[in-house]
Amino acid sequence: MIDQVLAYGWPALALLAFAGVIVGFSKTSFGGMGAIAVAIFALIVPAKESTATVLLLLILGDLVAISRYRRVSWRLLLRLVPTVLPGLLLGAWFMNRVDDLAMRRTIGGLLLAMVLLQLVQRLRRTPDVSELGVQTNWAKAGAAGVAAGFTTMTANAAGPVMALYFLAARIEKRRFIGTNAWFFALINLSKVPLAASIGLFTPRGLTLDLALIPFVLLGTVLGTFVIRRVSQRQFEIVTMLASALSALVLLLR
């Protein structure tokens, strides 16, 4: 299996290592950047295999983030989780009816629209970050949950969706990261048996995961270091920019 991994070539492996660092960094700092790593994997590893390979690295990042950020908004989670399953089913249905290009562009377009909506809302009002804003009602939480389920099933790209939802809730950055980590740990763990049942895990993919673990852990260390040194406003701006960049990656790759 090591020979099959080395067959990617050293430039590709270096790029995958960089993607591993992004995975860890996004899980412990700026939500939404993980879609960039997903795009890198999809460029190098066969599409279906890449979704399972990156899934295990995302779970590792989730678990590290949970251990480091203990503050969680359980009210937000309780509203989100029940609506994710319909999104997963919708994503599975959608995957069976469109090609990869249409799927990526649909998701990228939706993410860009959400970024623009956030910008408009922030220009209109600037609530205190300690408040849970208007976006936390059941209807909007349900829409976010369905969107997250849909995007995570089709492209492992729910990070920007949830980043924008938690930004709209205006929660403090450490609570943001802790809540985000718990949400994705639950969702990503639930996807493992589904991915295994349709044969997405391969010996080559698992070997690649083992090789990339140190890079994911390095990313979590870097993310924890950086997040301590940015203000709440800087955190929100960078998170929105990362979400917009992730959308562009999905649209253009």
GROMACS .gro file of N, CA, C and O in nm, residues 38-130:
model
  372
   38VAL      N    1  -1.051   1.987   0.114
   38VAL     CA    2  -1.132   1.888   0.042
   38VAL      C    3  -1.109   1.901  -0.108
   38VAL      O    4  -1.098   1.801  -0.180
   39ALA      N    5  -1.100   2.026  -0.157
   39ALA     CA    6  -1.078   2.048  -0.299
   39ALA      C    7  -0.941   1.994  -0.342
   39ALA      O    8  -0.928   1.934  -0.450
   40ILE      N    9  -0.838   2.013  -0.259
   40ILE     CA   10  -0.705   1.962  -0.291
   40ILE      C   11  -0.706   1.810  -0.301
   40ILE      O   12  -0.649   1.751  -0.394
   41PHE      N   13  -0.772   1.744  -0.205
   41PHE     CA   14  -0.781   1.599  -0.209
   41PHE      C   15  -0.850   1.552  -0.336
   41PHE      O   16  -0.808   1.454  -0.399
   42ALA      N   17  -0.958   1.622  -0.374
   42ALA     CA   18  -1.033   1.581  -0.493
   42ALA      C   19  -0.954   1.600  -0.621
   42ALA      O   20  -0.983   1.534  -0.721
   43LEU      N   21  -0.856   1.689  -0.620
   43LEU     CA   22  -0.773   1.709  -0.738
   43LEU      C   23  -0.671   1.597  -0.757
   43LEU      O   24  -0.627   1.571  -0.869
   44ILE      N   25  -0.632   1.530  -0.648
   44ILE     CA   26  -0.522   1.433  -0.653
   44ILE      C   27  -0.571   1.290  -0.640
   44ILE      O   28  -0.528   1.200  -0.713
   45VAL      N   29  -0.662   1.268  -0.544
   45VAL     CA   30  -0.715   1.134  -0.516
   45VAL      C   31  -0.844   1.115  -0.595
   45VAL      O   32  -0.921   1.210  -0.611
   46PRO      N   33  -0.871   0.994  -0.648
   46PRO     CA   34  -0.999   0.971  -0.715
   46PRO      C   35  -1.117   1.020  -0.631
   46PRO      O   36  -1.119   1.003  -0.509
   47ALA      N   37  -1.215   1.082  -0.698
   47ALA     CA   38  -1.318   1.160  -0.630
   47ALA      C   39  -1.385   1.087  -0.514
   47ALA      O   40  -1.389   1.136  -0.402
   48LYS      N   41  -1.439   0.968  -0.540
   48LYS     CA   42  -1.511   0.898  -0.435
   48LYS      C   43  -1.418   0.855  -0.322
   48LYS      O   44  -1.452   0.866  -0.204
   49GLU      N   45  -1.302   0.808  -0.357
   49GLU     CA   46  -1.205   0.767  -0.257
   49GLU      C   47  -1.160   0.887  -0.173
   49GLU      O   48  -1.137   0.874  -0.052
   50SER      N   49  -1.152   1.003  -0.234
   50SER     CA   50  -1.105   1.122  -0.162
   50SER      C   51  -1.201   1.162  -0.051
   50SER      O   52  -1.160   1.210   0.054
   51THR      N   53  -1.332   1.143  -0.074
   51THR     CA   54  -1.429   1.183   0.029
   51THR      C   55  -1.411   1.101   0.156
   51THR      O   56  -1.422   1.153   0.266
   52ALA      N   57  -1.384   0.971   0.142
   52ALA     CA   58  -1.364   0.886   0.258
   52ALA      C   59  -1.229   0.911   0.323
   52ALA      O   60  -1.216   0.911   0.446
   53THR      N   61  -1.128   0.936   0.241
   53THR     CA   62  -0.994   0.960   0.294
   53THR      C   63  -0.991   1.086   0.379
   53THR      O   64  -0.940   1.086   0.491
   54VAL      N   65  -1.046   1.194   0.327
   54VAL     CA   66  -1.045   1.319   0.402
   54VAL      C   67  -1.141   1.314   0.521
   54VAL      O   68  -1.120   1.383   0.621
   55LEU      N   69  -1.243   1.229   0.514
   55LEU     CA   70  -1.339   1.219   0.624
   55LEU      C   71  -1.270   1.180   0.755
   55LEU      O   72  -1.296   1.239   0.861
   56LEU      N   73  -1.181   1.082   0.750
   56LEU     CA   74  -1.113   1.038   0.872
   56LEU      C   75  -1.022   1.147   0.928
   56LEU      O   76  -1.009   1.162   1.050
   57LEU      N   77  -0.961   1.227   0.841
   57LEU     CA   78  -0.876   1.337   0.887
   57LEU      C   79  -0.961   1.447   0.950
   57LEU      O   80  -0.920   1.510   1.049
   58LEU      N   81  -1.078   1.470   0.895
   58LEU     CA   82  -1.170   1.569   0.954
   58LEU      C   83  -1.214   1.526   1.094
   58LEU      O   84  -1.223   1.610   1.185
   59ILE      N   85  -1.241   1.397   1.111
   59ILE     CA   86  -1.280   1.347   1.242
   59ILE      C   87  -1.168   1.367   1.343
   59ILE      O   88  -1.192   1.407   1.458
   60LEU      N   89  -1.045   1.340   1.302
   60LEU     CA   90  -0.931   1.363   1.390
   60LEU      C   91  -0.925   1.510   1.434
   60LEU      O   92  -0.906   1.539   1.553
   61GLY      N   93  -0.942   1.601   1.340
   61GLY     CA   94  -0.944   1.743   1.373
   61GLY      C   95  -1.058   1.779   1.467
   61GLY      O   96  -1.040   1.859   1.560
   62ASP      N   97  -1.175   1.719   1.445
   62ASP     CA   98  -1.290   1.744   1.534
   62ASP      C   99  -1.259   1.703   1.677
   62ASP      O  100  -1.289   1.776   1.773
   63LEU      N  101  -1.200   1.586   1.693
   63LEU     CA  102  -1.172   1.534   1.827
   63LEU      C  103  -1.070   1.621   1.900
   63LEU      O  104  -1.082   1.645   2.021
   64VAL      N  105  -0.969   1.668   1.827
   64VAL     CA  106  -0.870   1.757   1.889
   64VAL      C  107  -0.937   1.887   1.932
   64VAL      O  108  -0.914   1.938   2.042
   65ALA      N  109  -1.022   1.943   1.845
   65ALA     CA  110  -1.090   2.068   1.877
   65ALA      C  111  -1.182   2.052   1.999
   65ALA      O  112  -1.188   2.142   2.085
   66ILE      N  113  -1.251   1.939   2.010
   66ILE     CA  114  -1.338   1.914   2.125
   66ILE      C  115  -1.257   1.913   2.254
   66ILE      O  116  -1.299   1.965   2.357
   67SER      N  117  -1.138   1.855   2.247
   67SER     CA  118  -1.054   1.845   2.367
   67SER      C  119  -0.997   1.981   2.409
   67SER      O  120  -0.965   2.001   2.527
   68ARG      N  121  -0.988   2.074   2.316
   68ARG     CA  122  -0.925   2.203   2.346
   68ARG      C  123  -1.026   2.316   2.371
   68ARG      O  124  -0.993   2.415   2.435
   69TYR      N  125  -1.145   2.304   2.316
   69TYR     CA  126  -1.245   2.409   2.330
   69TYR      C  127  -1.369   2.349   2.398
   69TYR      O  128  -1.449   2.282   2.333
   70ARG      N  129  -1.383   2.377   2.526
   70ARG     CA  130  -1.488   2.312   2.606
   70ARG      C  131  -1.619   2.391   2.609
   70ARG      O  132  -1.720   2.339   2.655
   71ARG      N  133  -1.617   2.516   2.564
   71ARG     CA  134  -1.738   2.597   2.567
   71ARG      C  135  -1.823   2.565   2.444
   71ARG      O  136  -1.775   2.575   2.331
   72VAL      N  137  -1.948   2.526   2.467
   72VAL     CA  138  -2.036   2.481   2.358
   72VAL      C  139  -2.174   2.543   2.375
   72VAL      O  140  -2.226   2.552   2.486
   73SER      N  141  -2.234   2.587   2.266
   73SER     CA  142  -2.372   2.635   2.268
   73SER      C  143  -2.463   2.516   2.236
   73SER      O  144  -2.493   2.488   2.119
   74TRP      N  145  -2.506   2.447   2.340
   74TRP     CA  146  -2.588   2.327   2.320
   74TRP      C  147  -2.724   2.360   2.261
   74TRP      O  148  -2.784   2.278   2.191
   75ARG      N  149  -2.774   2.481   2.287
   75ARG     CA  150  -2.904   2.519   2.232
   75ARG      C  151  -2.899   2.521   2.079
   75ARG      O  152  -2.991   2.474   2.011
   76LEU      N  153  -2.791   2.575   2.025
   76LEU     CA  154  -2.776   2.575   1.880
   76LEU      C  155  -2.767   2.432   1.824
   76LEU      O  156  -2.829   2.400   1.722
   77LEU      N  157  -2.692   2.347   1.892
   77LEU     CA  158  -2.675   2.210   1.845
   77LEU      C  159  -2.807   2.134   1.845
   77LEU      O  160  -2.838   2.059   1.751
   78LEU      N  161  -2.885   2.150   1.951
   78LEU     CA  162  -3.012   2.078   1.962
   78LEU      C  163  -3.108   2.117   1.850
   78LEU      O  164  -3.192   2.037   1.808
   79ARG      N  165  -3.096   2.240   1.803
   79ARG     CA  166  -3.183   2.283   1.694
   79ARG      C  167  -3.132   2.236   1.558
   79ARG      O  168  -3.210   2.219   1.464
   80LEU      N  169  -3.003   2.215   1.547
   80LEU     CA  170  -2.944   2.181   1.418
   80LEU      C  171  -2.949   2.033   1.385
   80LEU      O  172  -2.985   1.993   1.274
   81VAL      N  173  -2.910   1.949   1.481
   81VAL     CA  174  -2.886   1.808   1.454
   81VAL      C  175  -3.005   1.735   1.393
   81VAL      O  176  -2.989   1.657   1.298
   82PRO      N  177  -3.129   1.754   1.443
   82PRO     CA  178  -3.241   1.677   1.386
   82PRO      C  179  -3.267   1.704   1.239
   82PRO      O  180  -3.328   1.622   1.170
   83THR      N  181  -3.222   1.819   1.188
   83THR     CA  182  -3.252   1.854   1.049
   83THR      C  183  -3.141   1.812   0.952
   83THR      O  184  -3.155   1.831   0.832
   84VAL      N  185  -3.034   1.755   1.005
   84VAL     CA  186  -2.924   1.717   0.917
   84VAL      C  187  -2.958   1.594   0.833
   84VAL      O  188  -2.921   1.584   0.716
   85LEU      N  189  -3.030   1.497   0.891
   85LEU     CA  190  -3.063   1.374   0.819
   85LEU      C  191  -3.137   1.401   0.688
   85LEU      O  192  -3.101   1.345   0.584
   86PRO      N  193  -3.242   1.488   0.687
   86PRO     CA  194  -3.304   1.519   0.557
   86PRO      C  195  -3.205   1.576   0.457
   86PRO      O  196  -3.215   1.547   0.337
   87GLY      N  197  -3.110   1.655   0.505
   87GLY     CA  198  -3.009   1.711   0.416
   87GLY      C  199  -2.919   1.603   0.358
   87GLY      O  200  -2.882   1.607   0.240
   88LEU      N  201  -2.882   1.503   0.442
   88LEU     CA  202  -2.801   1.392   0.393
   88LEU      C  203  -2.876   1.314   0.285
   88LEU      O  204  -2.818   1.277   0.181
   89LEU      N  205  -3.003   1.287   0.309
   89LEU     CA  206  -3.083   1.214   0.210
   89LEU      C  207  -3.099   1.294   0.081
   89LEU      O  208  -3.091   1.239  -0.029
   90LEU      N  209  -3.121   1.424   0.095
   90LEU     CA  210  -3.132   1.510  -0.023
   90LEU      C  211  -3.001   1.511  -0.101
   90LEU      O  212  -3.001   1.506  -0.225
   91GLY      N  213  -2.889   1.515  -0.027
   91GLY     CA  214  -2.759   1.513  -0.093
   91GLY      C  215  -2.736   1.383  -0.169
   91GLY      O  216  -2.684   1.384  -0.282
   92ALA      N  217  -2.774   1.269  -0.109
   92ALA     CA  218  -2.759   1.141  -0.177
   92ALA      C  219  -2.843   1.135  -0.303
   92ALA      O  220  -2.799   1.085  -0.408
   93TRP      N  221  -2.965   1.186  -0.294
   93TRP     CA  222  -3.054   1.191  -0.412
   93TRP      C  223  -2.994   1.278  -0.521
   93TRP      O  224  -2.991   1.242  -0.639
   94PHE      N  225  -2.940   1.394  -0.481
   94PHE     CA  226  -2.883   1.489  -0.577
   94PHE      C  227  -2.760   1.430  -0.646
   94PHE      O  228  -2.740   1.447  -0.767
   95MET      N  229  -2.677   1.359  -0.569
   95MET     CA  230  -2.554   1.300  -0.625
   95MET      C  231  -2.585   1.200  -0.735
   95MET      O  232  -2.507   1.182  -0.829
   96ASN      N  233  -2.699   1.133  -0.724
   96ASN     CA  234  -2.736   1.033  -0.823
   96ASN      C  235  -2.791   1.093  -0.952
   96ASN      O  236  -2.816   1.020  -1.049
   97ARG      N  237  -2.812   1.225  -0.954
   97ARG     CA  238  -2.880   1.287  -1.068
   97ARG      C  239  -2.800   1.396  -1.139
   97ARG      O  240  -2.843   1.444  -1.243
   98VAL      N  241  -2.687   1.436  -1.083
   98VAL     CA  242  -2.606   1.538  -1.150
   98VAL      C  243  -2.461   1.493  -1.152
   98VAL      O  244  -2.420   1.405  -1.074
   99ASP      N  245  -2.381   1.555  -1.240
   99ASP     CA  246  -2.239   1.523  -1.244
   99ASP      C  247  -2.163   1.607  -1.142
   99ASP      O  248  -2.219   1.696  -1.076
  100ASP      N  249  -2.034   1.577  -1.126
  100ASP     CA  250  -1.952   1.645  -1.025
  100ASP      C  251  -1.947   1.795  -1.047
  100ASP      O  252  -1.952   1.873  -0.952
  101LEU      N  253  -1.936   1.838  -1.172
  101LEU     CA  254  -1.924   1.981  -1.201
  101LEU      C  255  -2.049   2.057  -1.157
  101LEU      O  256  -2.039   2.161  -1.092
  102ALA      N  257  -2.166   2.005  -1.193
  102ALA     CA  258  -2.290   2.071  -1.154
  102ALA      C  259  -2.305   2.074  -1.002
  102ALA      O  260  -2.351   2.173  -0.944
  103MET      N  261  -2.263   1.965  -0.936
  103MET     CA  262  -2.275   1.958  -0.791
  103MET      C  263  -2.186   2.063  -0.724
  103MET      O  264  -2.230   2.136  -0.635
  104ARG      N  265  -2.060   2.072  -0.768
  104ARG     CA  266  -1.968   2.169  -0.708
  104ARG      C  267  -2.017   2.311  -0.730
  104ARG      O  268  -2.010   2.395  -0.640
  105ARG      N  269  -2.063   2.340  -0.850
  105ARG     CA  270  -2.107   2.476  -0.880
  105ARG      C  271  -2.234   2.513  -0.804
  105ARG      O  272  -2.251   2.628  -0.762
  106THR      N  273  -2.321   2.417  -0.784
  106THR     CA  274  -2.441   2.444  -0.704
  106THR      C  275  -2.404   2.479  -0.561
  106THR      O  276  -2.452   2.579  -0.505
  107ILE      N  277  -2.317   2.399  -0.501
  107ILE     CA  278  -2.276   2.424  -0.364
  107ILE      C  279  -2.199   2.556  -0.353
  107ILE      O  280  -2.222   2.637  -0.263
  108GLY      N  281  -2.106   2.579  -0.446
  108GLY     CA  282  -2.029   2.703  -0.444
  108GLY      C  283  -2.117   2.825  -0.457
  108GLY      O  284  -2.097   2.926  -0.388
  109GLY      N  285  -2.216   2.818  -0.546
  109GLY     CA  286  -2.308   2.930  -0.563
  109GLY      C  287  -2.389   2.957  -0.437
  109GLY      O  288  -2.410   3.073  -0.398
  110LEU      N  289  -2.435   2.852  -0.371
  110LEU     CA  290  -2.510   2.869  -0.246
  110LEU      C  291  -2.423   2.932  -0.138
  110LEU      O  292  -2.468   3.020  -0.064
  111LEU      N  293  -2.297   2.891  -0.129
  111LEU     CA  294  -2.208   2.947  -0.027
  111LEU      C  295  -2.181   3.095  -0.052
  111LEU      O  296  -2.182   3.176   0.041
  112LEU      N  297  -2.159   3.131  -0.177
  112LEU     CA  298  -2.137   3.272  -0.209
  112LEU      C  299  -2.260   3.355  -0.174
  112LEU      O  300  -2.248   3.467  -0.123
  113ALA      N  301  -2.377   3.302  -0.203
  113ALA     CA  302  -2.500   3.374  -0.169
  113ALA      C  303  -2.511   3.394  -0.018
  113ALA      O  304  -2.553   3.501   0.029
  114MET      N  305  -2.471   3.293   0.060
  114MET     CA  306  -2.477   3.305   0.205
  114MET      C  307  -2.377   3.409   0.258
  114MET      O  308  -2.406   3.484   0.351
  115VAL      N  309  -2.259   3.414   0.195
  115VAL     CA  310  -2.160   3.515   0.235
  115VAL      C  311  -2.215   3.655   0.209
  115VAL      O  312  -2.205   3.745   0.294
  116LEU      N  313  -2.273   3.675   0.093
  116LEU     CA  314  -2.329   3.806   0.060
  116LEU      C  315  -2.442   3.844   0.156
  116LEU      O  316  -2.454   3.959   0.198
  117LEU      N  317  -2.525   3.745   0.192
  117LEU     CA  318  -2.633   3.771   0.287
  117LEU      C  319  -2.577   3.814   0.422
  117LEU      O  320  -2.629   3.907   0.486
  118GLN      N  321  -2.471   3.748   0.466
  118GLN     CA  322  -2.408   3.786   0.592
  118GLN      C  323  -2.355   3.929   0.587
  118GLN      O  324  -2.371   4.006   0.683
  119LEU      N  325  -2.292   3.965   0.478
  119LEU     CA  326  -2.237   4.101   0.464
  119LEU      C  327  -2.349   4.205   0.471
  119LEU      O  328  -2.335   4.308   0.537
  120VAL      N  329  -2.460   4.177   0.403
  120VAL     CA  330  -2.573   4.271   0.405
  120VAL      C  331  -2.627   4.286   0.547
  120VAL      O  332  -2.654   4.397   0.595
  121GLN      N  333  -2.644   4.175   0.617
  121GLN     CA  334  -2.698   4.180   0.752
  121GLN      C  335  -2.606   4.256   0.847
  121GLN      O  336  -2.651   4.330   0.934
  122ARG      N  337  -2.475   4.239   0.829
  122ARG     CA  338  -2.381   4.306   0.918
  122ARG      C  339  -2.372   4.455   0.891
  122ARG      O  340  -2.341   4.534   0.980
  123LEU      N  341  -2.398   4.496   0.769
  123LEU     CA  342  -2.401   4.638   0.739
  123LEU      C  343  -2.524   4.705   0.799
  123LEU      O  344  -2.523   4.824   0.831
  124ARG      N  345  -2.629   4.627   0.819
  124ARG     CA  346  -2.754   4.682   0.873
  124ARG      C  347  -2.754   4.691   1.024
  124ARG      O  348  -2.816   4.780   1.081
  125ARG      N  349  -2.688   4.597   1.092
  125ARG     CA  350  -2.691   4.596   1.237
  125ARG      C  351  -2.563   4.536   1.292
  125ARG      O  352  -2.500   4.453   1.228
  126THR      N  353  -2.523   4.575   1.411
  126THR     CA  354  -2.402   4.523   1.477
  126THR      C  355  -2.434   4.483   1.620
  126THR      O  356  -2.403   4.553   1.716
  127PRO      N  357  -2.502   4.369   1.640
  127PRO     CA  358  -2.536   4.325   1.774
  127PRO      C  359  -2.414   4.283   1.854
  127PRO      O  360  -2.310   4.254   1.798
  128ASP      N  361  -2.429   4.280   1.984
  128ASP     CA  362  -2.322   4.236   2.073
  128ASP      C  363  -2.292   4.089   2.050
  128ASP      O  364  -2.382   4.008   2.034
  129VAL      N  365  -2.163   4.052   2.051
  129VAL     CA  366  -2.127   3.913   2.021
  129VAL      C  367  -2.171   3.816   2.130
  129VAL      O  368  -2.170   3.696   2.109
  130SER      N  369  -2.209   3.865   2.244
  130SER     CA  370  -2.252   3.774   2.350
  130SER      C  371  -2.395   3.729   2.331
  130SER      O  372  -2.443   3.641   2.400
   0.00000   0.00000   0.00000
